[in-house]
Short mmCIF file of C-alpha atoms in Angstrom, two decimals:
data_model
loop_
_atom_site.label_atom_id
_atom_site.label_comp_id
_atom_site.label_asym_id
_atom_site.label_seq_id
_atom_site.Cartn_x
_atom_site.Cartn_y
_atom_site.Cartn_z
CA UNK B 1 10.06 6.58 20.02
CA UNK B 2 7.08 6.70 17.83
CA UNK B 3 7.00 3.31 17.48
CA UNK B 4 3.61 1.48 17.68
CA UNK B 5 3.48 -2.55 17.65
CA UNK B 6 0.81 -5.43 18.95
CA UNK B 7 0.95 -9.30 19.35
CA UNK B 8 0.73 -12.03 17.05
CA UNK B 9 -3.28 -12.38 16.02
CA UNK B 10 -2.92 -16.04 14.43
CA UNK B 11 -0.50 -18.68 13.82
CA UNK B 12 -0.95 -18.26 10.12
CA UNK B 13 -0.74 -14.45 9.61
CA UNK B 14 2.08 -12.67 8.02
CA UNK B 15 4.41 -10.50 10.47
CA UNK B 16 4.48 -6.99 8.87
CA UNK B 17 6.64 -3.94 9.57
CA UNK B 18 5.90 -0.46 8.34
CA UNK B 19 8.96 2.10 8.07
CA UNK B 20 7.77 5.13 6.64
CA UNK B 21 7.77 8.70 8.16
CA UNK B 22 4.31 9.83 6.34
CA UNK B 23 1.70 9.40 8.69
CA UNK B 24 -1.16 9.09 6.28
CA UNK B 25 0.44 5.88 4.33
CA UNK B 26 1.08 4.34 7.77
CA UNK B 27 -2.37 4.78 8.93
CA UNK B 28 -4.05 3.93 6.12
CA UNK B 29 -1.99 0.57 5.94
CA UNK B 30 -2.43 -0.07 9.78
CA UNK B 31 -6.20 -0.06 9.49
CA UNK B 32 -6.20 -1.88 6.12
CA UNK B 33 -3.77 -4.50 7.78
CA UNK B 34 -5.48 -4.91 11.35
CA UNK B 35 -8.41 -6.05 9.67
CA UNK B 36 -6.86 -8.47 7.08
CA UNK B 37 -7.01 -12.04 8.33
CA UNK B 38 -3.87 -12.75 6.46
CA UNK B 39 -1.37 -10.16 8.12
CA UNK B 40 -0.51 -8.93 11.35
CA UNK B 41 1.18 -5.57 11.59
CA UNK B 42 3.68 -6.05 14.60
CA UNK B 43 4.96 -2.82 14.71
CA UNK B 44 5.26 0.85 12.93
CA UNK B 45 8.52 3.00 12.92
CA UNK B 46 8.95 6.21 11.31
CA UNK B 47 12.73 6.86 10.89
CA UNK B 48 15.48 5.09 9.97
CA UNK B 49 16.75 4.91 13.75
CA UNK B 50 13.87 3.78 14.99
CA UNK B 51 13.37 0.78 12.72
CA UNK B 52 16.85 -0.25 12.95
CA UNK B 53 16.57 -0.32 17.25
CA UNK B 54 14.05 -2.67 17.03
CA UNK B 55 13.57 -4.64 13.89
CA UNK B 56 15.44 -7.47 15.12
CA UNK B 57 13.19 -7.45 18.33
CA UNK B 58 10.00 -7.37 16.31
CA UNK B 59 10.96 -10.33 13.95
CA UNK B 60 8.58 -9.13 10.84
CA UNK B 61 8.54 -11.35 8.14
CA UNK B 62 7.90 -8.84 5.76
CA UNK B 63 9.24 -4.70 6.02
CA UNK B 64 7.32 -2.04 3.94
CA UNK B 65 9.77 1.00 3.71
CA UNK B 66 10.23 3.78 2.49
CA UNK B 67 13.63 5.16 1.13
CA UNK B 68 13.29 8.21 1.56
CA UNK B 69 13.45 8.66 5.10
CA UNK B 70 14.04 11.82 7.51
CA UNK B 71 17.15 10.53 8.74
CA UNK B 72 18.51 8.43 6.18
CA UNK B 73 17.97 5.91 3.61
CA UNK B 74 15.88 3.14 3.78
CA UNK B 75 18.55 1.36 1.79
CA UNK B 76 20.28 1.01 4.99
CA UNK B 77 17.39 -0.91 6.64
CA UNK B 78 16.92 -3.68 3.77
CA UNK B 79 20.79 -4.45 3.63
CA UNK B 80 20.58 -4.74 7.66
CA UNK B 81 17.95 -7.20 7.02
CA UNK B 82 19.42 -8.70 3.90
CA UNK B 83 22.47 -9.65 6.12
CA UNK B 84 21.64 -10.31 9.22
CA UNK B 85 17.59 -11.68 8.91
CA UNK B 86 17.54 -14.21 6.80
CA UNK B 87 13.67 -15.24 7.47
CA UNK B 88 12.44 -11.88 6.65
CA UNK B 89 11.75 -9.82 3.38
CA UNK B 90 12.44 -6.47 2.36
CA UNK B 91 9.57 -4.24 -0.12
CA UNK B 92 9.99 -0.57 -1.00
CA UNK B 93 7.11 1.43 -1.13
CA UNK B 94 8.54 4.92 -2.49
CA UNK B 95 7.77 7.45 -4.45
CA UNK B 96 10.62 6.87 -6.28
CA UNK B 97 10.15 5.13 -9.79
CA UNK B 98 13.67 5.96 -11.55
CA UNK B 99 16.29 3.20 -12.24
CA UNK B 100 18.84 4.23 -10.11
CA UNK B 101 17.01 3.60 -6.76
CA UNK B 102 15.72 0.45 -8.10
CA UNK B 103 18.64 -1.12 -9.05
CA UNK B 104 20.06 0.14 -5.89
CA UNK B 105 17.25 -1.20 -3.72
CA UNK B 106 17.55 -4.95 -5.40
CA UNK B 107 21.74 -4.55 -4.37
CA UNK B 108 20.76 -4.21 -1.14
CA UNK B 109 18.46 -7.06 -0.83
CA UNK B 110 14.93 -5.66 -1.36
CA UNK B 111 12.63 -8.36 -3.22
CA UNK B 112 9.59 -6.22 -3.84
CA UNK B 113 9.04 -2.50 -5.18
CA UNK B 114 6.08 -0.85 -5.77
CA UNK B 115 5.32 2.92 -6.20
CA UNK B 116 3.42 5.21 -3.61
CA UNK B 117 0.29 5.71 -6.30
CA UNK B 118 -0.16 1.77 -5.78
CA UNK B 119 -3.55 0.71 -4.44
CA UNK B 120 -3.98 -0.09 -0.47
CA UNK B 121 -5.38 -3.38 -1.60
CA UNK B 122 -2.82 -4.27 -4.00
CA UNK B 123 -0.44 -3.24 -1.70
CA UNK B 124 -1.75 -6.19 0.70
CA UNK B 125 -1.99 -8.39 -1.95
CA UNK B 126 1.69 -7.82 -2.77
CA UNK B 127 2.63 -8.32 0.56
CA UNK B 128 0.90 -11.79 0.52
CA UNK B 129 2.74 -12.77 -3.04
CA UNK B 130 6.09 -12.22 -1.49
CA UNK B 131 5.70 -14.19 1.15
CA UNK B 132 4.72 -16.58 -1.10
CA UNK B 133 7.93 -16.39 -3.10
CA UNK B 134 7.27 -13.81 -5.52
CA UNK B 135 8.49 -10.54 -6.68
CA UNK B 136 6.13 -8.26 -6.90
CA UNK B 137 7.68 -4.89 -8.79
CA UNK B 138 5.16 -1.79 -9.88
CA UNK B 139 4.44 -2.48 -13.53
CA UNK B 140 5.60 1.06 -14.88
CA UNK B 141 8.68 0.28 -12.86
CA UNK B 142 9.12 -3.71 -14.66
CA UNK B 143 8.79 -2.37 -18.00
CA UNK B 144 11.35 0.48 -17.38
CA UNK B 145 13.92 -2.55 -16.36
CA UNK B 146 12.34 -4.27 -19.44
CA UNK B 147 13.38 -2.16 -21.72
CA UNK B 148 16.95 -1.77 -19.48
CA UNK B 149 17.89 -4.63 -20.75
CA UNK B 150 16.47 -4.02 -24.43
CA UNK B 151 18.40 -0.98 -24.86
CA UNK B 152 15.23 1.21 -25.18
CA UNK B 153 15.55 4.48 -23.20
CA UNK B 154 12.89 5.14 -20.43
CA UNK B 155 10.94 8.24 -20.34
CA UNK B 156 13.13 9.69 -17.43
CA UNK B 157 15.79 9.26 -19.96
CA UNK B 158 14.23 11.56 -22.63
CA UNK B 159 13.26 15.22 -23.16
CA UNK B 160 9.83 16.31 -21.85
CA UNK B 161 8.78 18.16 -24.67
CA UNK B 162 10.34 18.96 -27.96
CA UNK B 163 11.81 21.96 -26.70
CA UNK B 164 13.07 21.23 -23.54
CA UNK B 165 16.53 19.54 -24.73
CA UNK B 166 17.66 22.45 -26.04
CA UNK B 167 15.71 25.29 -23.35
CA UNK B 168 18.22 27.13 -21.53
CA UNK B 169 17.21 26.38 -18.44
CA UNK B 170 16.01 29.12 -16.31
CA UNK B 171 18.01 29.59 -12.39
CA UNK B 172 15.54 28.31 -9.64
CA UNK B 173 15.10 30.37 -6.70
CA UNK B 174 16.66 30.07 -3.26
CA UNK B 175 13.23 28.72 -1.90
CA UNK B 176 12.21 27.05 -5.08
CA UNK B 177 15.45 24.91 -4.83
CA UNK B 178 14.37 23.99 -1.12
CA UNK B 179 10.98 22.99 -2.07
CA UNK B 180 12.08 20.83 -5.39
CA UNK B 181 14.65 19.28 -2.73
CA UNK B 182 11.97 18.15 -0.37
CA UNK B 183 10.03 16.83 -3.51
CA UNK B 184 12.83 14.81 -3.79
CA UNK B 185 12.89 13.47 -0.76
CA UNK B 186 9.26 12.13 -1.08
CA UNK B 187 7.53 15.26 1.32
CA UNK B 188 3.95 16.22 0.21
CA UNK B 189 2.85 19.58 -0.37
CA UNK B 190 1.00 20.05 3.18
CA UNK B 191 3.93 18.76 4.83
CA UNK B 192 6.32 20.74 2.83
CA UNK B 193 4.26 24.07 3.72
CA UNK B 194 3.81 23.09 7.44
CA UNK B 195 7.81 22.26 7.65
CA UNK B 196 8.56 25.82 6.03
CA UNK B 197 5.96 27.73 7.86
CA UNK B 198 3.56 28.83 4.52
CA UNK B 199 0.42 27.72 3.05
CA UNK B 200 -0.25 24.95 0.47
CA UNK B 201 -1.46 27.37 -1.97
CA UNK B 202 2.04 29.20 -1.52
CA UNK B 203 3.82 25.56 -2.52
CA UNK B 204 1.80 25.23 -5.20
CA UNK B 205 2.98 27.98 -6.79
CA UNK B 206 6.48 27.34 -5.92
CA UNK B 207 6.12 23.84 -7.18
CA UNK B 208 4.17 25.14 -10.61
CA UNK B 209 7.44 27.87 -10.93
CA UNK B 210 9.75 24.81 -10.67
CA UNK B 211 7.70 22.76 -13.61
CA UNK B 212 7.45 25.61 -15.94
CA UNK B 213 11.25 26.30 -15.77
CA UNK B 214 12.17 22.46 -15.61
CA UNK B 215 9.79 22.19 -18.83
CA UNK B 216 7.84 19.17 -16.86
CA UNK B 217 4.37 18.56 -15.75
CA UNK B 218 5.08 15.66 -12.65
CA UNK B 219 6.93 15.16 -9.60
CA UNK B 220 8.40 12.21 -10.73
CA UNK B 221 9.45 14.01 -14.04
CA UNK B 222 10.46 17.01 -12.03
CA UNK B 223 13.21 15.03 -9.92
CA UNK B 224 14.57 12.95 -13.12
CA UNK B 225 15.31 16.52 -14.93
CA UNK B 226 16.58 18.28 -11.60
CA UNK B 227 19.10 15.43 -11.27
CA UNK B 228 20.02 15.41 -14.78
CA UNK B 229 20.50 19.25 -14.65
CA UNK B 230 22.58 18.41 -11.22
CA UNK B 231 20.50 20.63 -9.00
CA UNK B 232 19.80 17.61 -6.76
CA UNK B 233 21.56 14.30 -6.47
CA UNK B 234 19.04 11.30 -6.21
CA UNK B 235 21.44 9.33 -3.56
CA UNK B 236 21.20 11.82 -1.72
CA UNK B 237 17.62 12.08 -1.25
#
């Protein structure tokens, strides 16, 4: 299994778990962690299956995942670990900053969620204030619960332009609708082109075709109008 782990460092450092099936995040955080005095990464998985074989066996005290994972959701993962290990803490680190997998990610038992575009350093830092009993939550994604509970709707929750409540909204390709479905999920564009067999520039275009007939100019804004329109589900993804 491509699982990677190593020995406790120090009596004092922080047992950390990475779950996430993009390779670039994970080895950007393993070198940022192995050289932190703080934290000692005690093992890497990259799907669902793998991290559920041997999370117990690892005994992190903290688990960065992903939800969006190739075989599942990391949802499953934090209510594992919500139930049945109490000593150790769940954060999501996702590209996913709507609501809906929020909320659903604090139900299951996660304490911390930050956002993909977060800082490596930050990250660390983060992983250090949970342990220490905080929270830590993406600040785009606290005032979005904010203003939840102030009745104020969140950008996801309002047309992208003047025009685009009212656009008729224009049929997305066969391939378009596989490549705005694997934005979903949290792919990049490289991996998305590798996985279909094309270049990046190719998805580029594909994912610029998608925007102009979505009326958006994000990812993140891309995926909150596809599910509205009911071209993808978000619980699925």
């Amino acid at each position: 299994m491509n699982i990677q782990s190593r020995t406790e460092v120090g009596q004092n450092t922080i047992r950390v778990m990475l779950v996430d099936d993009d390779d670039r995040i994970q080895q950007a955080l393993r070198l940022a962690i192995e050289t932190h005095p703080e934290l000692n990464l005690v093992g890497q998985a990259y799907t669902l299956k793998e991290a559920m074989a041997v999370v117990e066996e690892l005994q992190p005290e903290v688990v960065l995942v992903d939800l969006g994972l190739p075989d599942g959701s990391g949802l499953e993962l934090i209510a594992h670990i919500h139930q049945h290990m109490p000593g150790c803490e769940s954060m999501v680190l996702t590209v996913f900053g709507d609501e809906s997998h929020v909320i659903s990610s604090i139900e299951a038992g996660a304490t911390g969620y930050l956002t993909k575009d977060t800082r490596t350093a930050d990250i660390l830092d983060r992983l250090k204030q949970l342990r220490a009993g905080g929270s830590p939550i993406s600040p785009v994604i606290a005032r979005r619960l904010l203003n939840r509970f102030r009745g104020v709707p969140t950008p996801d929750q309002l047309p992208t332009s003047k025009t685009a409540a009212n656009q008729e909204f224009t049929p997305l390709s066969e391939r378009e609708q596989q490549v705005l479905e694997m934005v979903a999920k949290g792919f990049m564009q490289a991996e998305i082109a590798d996985i279909l067999g094309v270049s990046i520039n190719t998805i580029s275009t594909y994912i610029k075709r998608i925007y102009k007939k979505l009326a958006v100019n994000s990812r993140t804004s891309a995926v909150h109008r596809a599910n509205a329109l009911g071209l993808i589900n978000l619980k699925d993804c």
